[in-house]
Short mmCIF file of C-alpha atoms in Angstrom, two decimals:
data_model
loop_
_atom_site.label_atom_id
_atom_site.label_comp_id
_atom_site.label_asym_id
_atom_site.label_seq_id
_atom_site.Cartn_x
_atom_site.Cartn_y
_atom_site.Cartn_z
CA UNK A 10 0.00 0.00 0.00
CA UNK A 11 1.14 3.36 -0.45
CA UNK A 12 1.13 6.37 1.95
CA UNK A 13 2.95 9.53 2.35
CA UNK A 14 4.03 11.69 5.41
CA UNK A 15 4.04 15.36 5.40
CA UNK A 16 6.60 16.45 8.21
CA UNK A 17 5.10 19.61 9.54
CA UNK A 18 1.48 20.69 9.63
CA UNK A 19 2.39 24.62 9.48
CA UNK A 20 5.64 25.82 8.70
CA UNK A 21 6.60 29.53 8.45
CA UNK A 22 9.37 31.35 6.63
CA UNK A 23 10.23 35.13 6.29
CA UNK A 24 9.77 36.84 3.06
CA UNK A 25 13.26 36.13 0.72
CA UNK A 26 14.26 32.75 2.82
CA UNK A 27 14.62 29.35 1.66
CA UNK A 28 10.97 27.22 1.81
CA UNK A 29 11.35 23.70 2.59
CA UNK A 30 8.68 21.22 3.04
CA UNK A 31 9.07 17.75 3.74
CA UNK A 32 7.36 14.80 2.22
CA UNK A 33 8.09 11.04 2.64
CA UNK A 34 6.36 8.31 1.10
CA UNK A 35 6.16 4.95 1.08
CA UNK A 36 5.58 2.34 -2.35
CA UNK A 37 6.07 -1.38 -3.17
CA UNK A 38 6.54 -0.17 -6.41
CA UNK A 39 8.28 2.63 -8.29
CA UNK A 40 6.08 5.61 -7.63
CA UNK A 41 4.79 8.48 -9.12
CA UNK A 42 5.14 11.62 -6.97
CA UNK A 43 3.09 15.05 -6.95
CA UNK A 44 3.36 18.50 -4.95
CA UNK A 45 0.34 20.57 -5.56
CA UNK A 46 -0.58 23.72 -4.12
CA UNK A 47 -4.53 24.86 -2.76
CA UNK A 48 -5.46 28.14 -1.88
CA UNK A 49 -7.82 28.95 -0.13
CA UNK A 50 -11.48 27.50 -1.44
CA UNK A 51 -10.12 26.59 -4.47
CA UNK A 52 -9.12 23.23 -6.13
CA UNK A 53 -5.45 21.82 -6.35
CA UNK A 54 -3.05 23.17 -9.06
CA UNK A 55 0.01 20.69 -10.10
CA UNK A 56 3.36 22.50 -8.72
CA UNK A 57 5.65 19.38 -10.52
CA UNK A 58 5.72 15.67 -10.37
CA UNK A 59 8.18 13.42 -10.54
CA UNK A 60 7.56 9.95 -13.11
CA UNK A 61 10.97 8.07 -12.95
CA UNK A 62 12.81 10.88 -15.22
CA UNK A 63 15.29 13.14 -14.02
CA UNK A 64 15.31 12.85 -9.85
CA UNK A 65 15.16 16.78 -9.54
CA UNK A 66 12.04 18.02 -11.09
CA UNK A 67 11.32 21.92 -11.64
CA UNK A 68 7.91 22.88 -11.11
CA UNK A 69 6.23 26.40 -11.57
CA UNK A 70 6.69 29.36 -9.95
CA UNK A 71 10.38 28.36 -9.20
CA UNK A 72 9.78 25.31 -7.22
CA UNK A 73 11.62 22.23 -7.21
CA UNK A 74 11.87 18.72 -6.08
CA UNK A 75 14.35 15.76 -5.37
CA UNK A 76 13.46 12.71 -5.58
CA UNK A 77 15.74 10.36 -3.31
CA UNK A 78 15.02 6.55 -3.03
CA UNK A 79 17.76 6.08 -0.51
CA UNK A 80 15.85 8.13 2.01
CA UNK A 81 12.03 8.10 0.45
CA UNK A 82 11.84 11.22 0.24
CA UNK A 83 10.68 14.04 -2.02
CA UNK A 84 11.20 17.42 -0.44
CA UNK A 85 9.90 20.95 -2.10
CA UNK A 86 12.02 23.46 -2.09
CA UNK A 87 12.34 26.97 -3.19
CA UNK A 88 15.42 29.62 -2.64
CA UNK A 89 13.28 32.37 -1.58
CA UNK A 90 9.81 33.03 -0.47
CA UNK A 91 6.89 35.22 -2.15
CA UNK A 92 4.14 36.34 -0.19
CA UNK A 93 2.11 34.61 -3.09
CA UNK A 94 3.77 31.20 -1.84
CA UNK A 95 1.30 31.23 1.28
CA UNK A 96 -1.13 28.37 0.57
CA UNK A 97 -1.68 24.67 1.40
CA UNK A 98 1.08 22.09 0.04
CA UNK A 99 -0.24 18.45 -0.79
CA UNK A 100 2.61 15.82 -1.37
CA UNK A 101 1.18 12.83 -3.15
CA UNK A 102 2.03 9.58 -4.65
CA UNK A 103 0.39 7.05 -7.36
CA UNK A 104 1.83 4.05 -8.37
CA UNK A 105 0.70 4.10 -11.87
CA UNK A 106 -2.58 3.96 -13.01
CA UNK A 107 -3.69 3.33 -9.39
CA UNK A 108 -5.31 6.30 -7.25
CA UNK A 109 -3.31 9.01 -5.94
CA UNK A 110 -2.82 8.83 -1.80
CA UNK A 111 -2.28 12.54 -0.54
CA UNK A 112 -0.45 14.01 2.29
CA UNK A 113 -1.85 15.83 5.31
CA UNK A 114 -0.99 18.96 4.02
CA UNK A 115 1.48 21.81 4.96
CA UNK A 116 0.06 25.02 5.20
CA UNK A 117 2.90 27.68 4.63
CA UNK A 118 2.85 31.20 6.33
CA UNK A 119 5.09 33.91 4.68
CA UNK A 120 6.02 36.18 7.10
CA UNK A 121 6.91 40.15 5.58
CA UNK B 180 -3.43 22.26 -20.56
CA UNK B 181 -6.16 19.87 -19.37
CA UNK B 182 -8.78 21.35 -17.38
CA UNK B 183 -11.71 20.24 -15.53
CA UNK B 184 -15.08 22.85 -14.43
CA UNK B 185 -17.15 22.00 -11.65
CA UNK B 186 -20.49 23.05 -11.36
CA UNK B 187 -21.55 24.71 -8.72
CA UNK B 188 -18.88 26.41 -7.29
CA UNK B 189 -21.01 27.07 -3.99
CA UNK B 190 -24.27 25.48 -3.05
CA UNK B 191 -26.30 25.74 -0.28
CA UNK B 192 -29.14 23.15 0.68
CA UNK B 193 -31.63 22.34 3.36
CA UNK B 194 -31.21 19.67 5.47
CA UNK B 195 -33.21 16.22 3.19
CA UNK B 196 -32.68 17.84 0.38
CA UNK B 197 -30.45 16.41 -2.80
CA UNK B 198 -27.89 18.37 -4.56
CA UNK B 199 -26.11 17.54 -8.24
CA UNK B 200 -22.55 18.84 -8.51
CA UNK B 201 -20.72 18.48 -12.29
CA UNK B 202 -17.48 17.65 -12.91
CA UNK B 203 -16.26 18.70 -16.81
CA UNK B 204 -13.52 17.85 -18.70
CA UNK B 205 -13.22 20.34 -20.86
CA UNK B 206 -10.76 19.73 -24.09
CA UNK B 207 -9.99 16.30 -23.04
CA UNK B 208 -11.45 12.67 -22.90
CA UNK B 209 -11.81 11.35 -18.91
CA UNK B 210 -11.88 7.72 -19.18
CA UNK B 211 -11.80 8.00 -15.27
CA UNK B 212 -13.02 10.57 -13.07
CA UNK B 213 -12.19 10.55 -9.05
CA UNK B 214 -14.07 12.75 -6.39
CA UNK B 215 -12.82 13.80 -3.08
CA UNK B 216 -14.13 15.11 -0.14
CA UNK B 217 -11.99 17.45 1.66
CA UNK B 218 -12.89 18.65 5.33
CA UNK B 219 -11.77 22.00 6.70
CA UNK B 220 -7.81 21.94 7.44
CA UNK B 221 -7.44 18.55 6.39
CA UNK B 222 -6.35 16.36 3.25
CA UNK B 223 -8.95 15.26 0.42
CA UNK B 224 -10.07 11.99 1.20
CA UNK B 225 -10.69 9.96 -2.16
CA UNK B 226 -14.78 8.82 -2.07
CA UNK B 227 -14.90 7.06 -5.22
CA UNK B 228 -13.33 6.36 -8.84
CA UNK B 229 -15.96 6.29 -12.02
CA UNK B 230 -15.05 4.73 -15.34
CA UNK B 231 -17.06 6.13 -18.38
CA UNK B 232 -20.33 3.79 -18.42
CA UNK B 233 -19.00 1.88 -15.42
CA UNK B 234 -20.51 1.80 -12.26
CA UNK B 235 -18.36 3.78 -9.62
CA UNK B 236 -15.66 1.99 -6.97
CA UNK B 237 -16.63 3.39 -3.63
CA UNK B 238 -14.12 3.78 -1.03
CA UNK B 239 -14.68 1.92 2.47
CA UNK B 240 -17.10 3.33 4.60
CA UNK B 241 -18.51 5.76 1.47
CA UNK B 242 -22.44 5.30 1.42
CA UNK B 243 -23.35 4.01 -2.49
CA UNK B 244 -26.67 5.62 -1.56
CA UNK B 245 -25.97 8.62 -0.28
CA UNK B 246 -23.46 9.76 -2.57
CA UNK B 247 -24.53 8.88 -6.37
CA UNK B 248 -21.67 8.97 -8.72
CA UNK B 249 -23.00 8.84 -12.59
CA UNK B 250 -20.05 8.95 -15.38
CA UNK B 251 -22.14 8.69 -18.41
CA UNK B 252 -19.94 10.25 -21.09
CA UNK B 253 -15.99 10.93 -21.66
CA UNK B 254 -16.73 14.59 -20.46
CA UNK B 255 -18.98 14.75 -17.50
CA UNK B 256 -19.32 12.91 -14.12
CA UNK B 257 -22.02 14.05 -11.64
CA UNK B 258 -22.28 13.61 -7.91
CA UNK B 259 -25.44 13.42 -6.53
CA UNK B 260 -25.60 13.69 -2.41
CA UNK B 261 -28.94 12.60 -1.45
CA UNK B 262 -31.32 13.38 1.72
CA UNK B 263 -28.13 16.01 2.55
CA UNK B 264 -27.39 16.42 6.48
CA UNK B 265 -25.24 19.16 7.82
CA UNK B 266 -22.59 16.74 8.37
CA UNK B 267 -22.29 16.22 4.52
CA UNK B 268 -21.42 19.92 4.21
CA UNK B 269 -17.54 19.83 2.94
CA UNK B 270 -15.77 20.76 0.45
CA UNK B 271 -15.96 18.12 -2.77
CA UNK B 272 -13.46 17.90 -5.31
CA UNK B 273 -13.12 16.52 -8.61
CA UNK B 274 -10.26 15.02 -10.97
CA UNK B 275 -10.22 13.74 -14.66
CA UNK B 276 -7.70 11.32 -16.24
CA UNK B 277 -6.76 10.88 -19.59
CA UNK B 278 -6.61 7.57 -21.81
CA UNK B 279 -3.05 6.80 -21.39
CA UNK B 280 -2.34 8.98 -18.77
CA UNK B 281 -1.51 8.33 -15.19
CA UNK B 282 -2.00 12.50 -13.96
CA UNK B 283 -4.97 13.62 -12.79
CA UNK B 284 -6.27 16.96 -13.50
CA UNK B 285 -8.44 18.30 -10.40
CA UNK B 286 -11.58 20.95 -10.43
CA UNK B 287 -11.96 23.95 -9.06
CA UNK B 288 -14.21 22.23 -6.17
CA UNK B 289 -17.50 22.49 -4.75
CA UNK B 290 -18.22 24.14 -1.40
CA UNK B 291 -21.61 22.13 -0.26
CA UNK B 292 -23.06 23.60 3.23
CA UNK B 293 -26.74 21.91 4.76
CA UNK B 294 -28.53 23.97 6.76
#
């Protein structure tokens, strides 16, 4: 069965610093991997996914991924925080065709 | 890009009441459509997958009756909640996936609130 663990319910960052939110997952086969972002009473928008290609993916608005088997992991990152970047984070994973299994969710506060 | 409508975007009903909510693909084929029901401050919870004139896979502990899940064309999925209680007020999302494609592509959502 798969799963995934979001480290970190809320996490908050100044305006300009590094954002890093954690996501771990867990697959008994190769996996597909997601991070979308939700604001607020709206539906989820596809930051970048990873699909067995190139283990760091770019997604939009200059956010990026590693994928790392050795440590299950697939951490979103981005050098320095917008105001805009305040939302809900979703790490998810598929293993193919099969549903996708989300995360808890990481709400991000960007502090000015 | 792919993209998927919902319809309504915000609904209100009275309690014992049904309401229909619409889930569009718009310029692409959805051989399957998902919907999820997402509670306030949590993750969306996956209530059932619908293959185009299939009947739906329900999740565990997803009432078949309650919530009716109709995917009667490539384009459109509908979910139906029936006799509505306050404690089916959430927030319901949608997702669309291609042919030969493993992505889904989600809705805007549907804000449902029983009075």
């Amino acid at each position: 069965a798969q799963s995934v663990t979001q480290l970190g319910s809320h996490v908050s960052v100044s305006e300009g610093a590094l954002v890093l939110l954690r996501c771990n997952y867990s697959s008994s086969v190769p996996p597909y991997l997601f991070w979308y972002v939700q604001y607020p009473n709206q539906g989820l928008q596809l930051l970048l996914k990873y699909t067995s290609a190139a283990t760091l993916v770019k997604g939009i608005n200059g956010f990026e991924a590693e994928f790392k088997k050795s440590e299950t992991s697939f951490h979103l990152t981005k050098p320095s925080a917008h105001m805009s970047d305040a939302a809900e984070y979703f790490c998810a994973v598929s293993e193919g065709y099969q549903k996708v299994t989300f995360g808890i969710g990481t709400k991000l506060q960007v502090i000015p | 890009g792919a993209v998927v409508s919902q319809h309504p975007s915000w609904v209100i009903c009275k309690s014992g009441t049904s309401v229909k909510i619409e889930c569009r693909s718009l310029d692409f084929q959805a051989t399957t459509m998902f919907w999820y029901r997402q509670f306030p401050k949590q993750s969306l919870m996956l209530m059932a997958t619908s293959n185009e004139g299939s009947k739906a896979t329900y999740e565990q502990g997803v009432e078949k009756d309650k919530f009716l899940i109709n995917h009667a064309s490539l384009t459109l999925s509908t979910l139906t909640v029936t006799s509505a209680h306050p404690e089916d007020s959430s927030f319901y999302i949608c997702s669309a996936r291609g042919t030969s494609s493993y992505e889904q592509y989600f809705g805007p959502g549907t804000r449902l609130t029983v009075t």
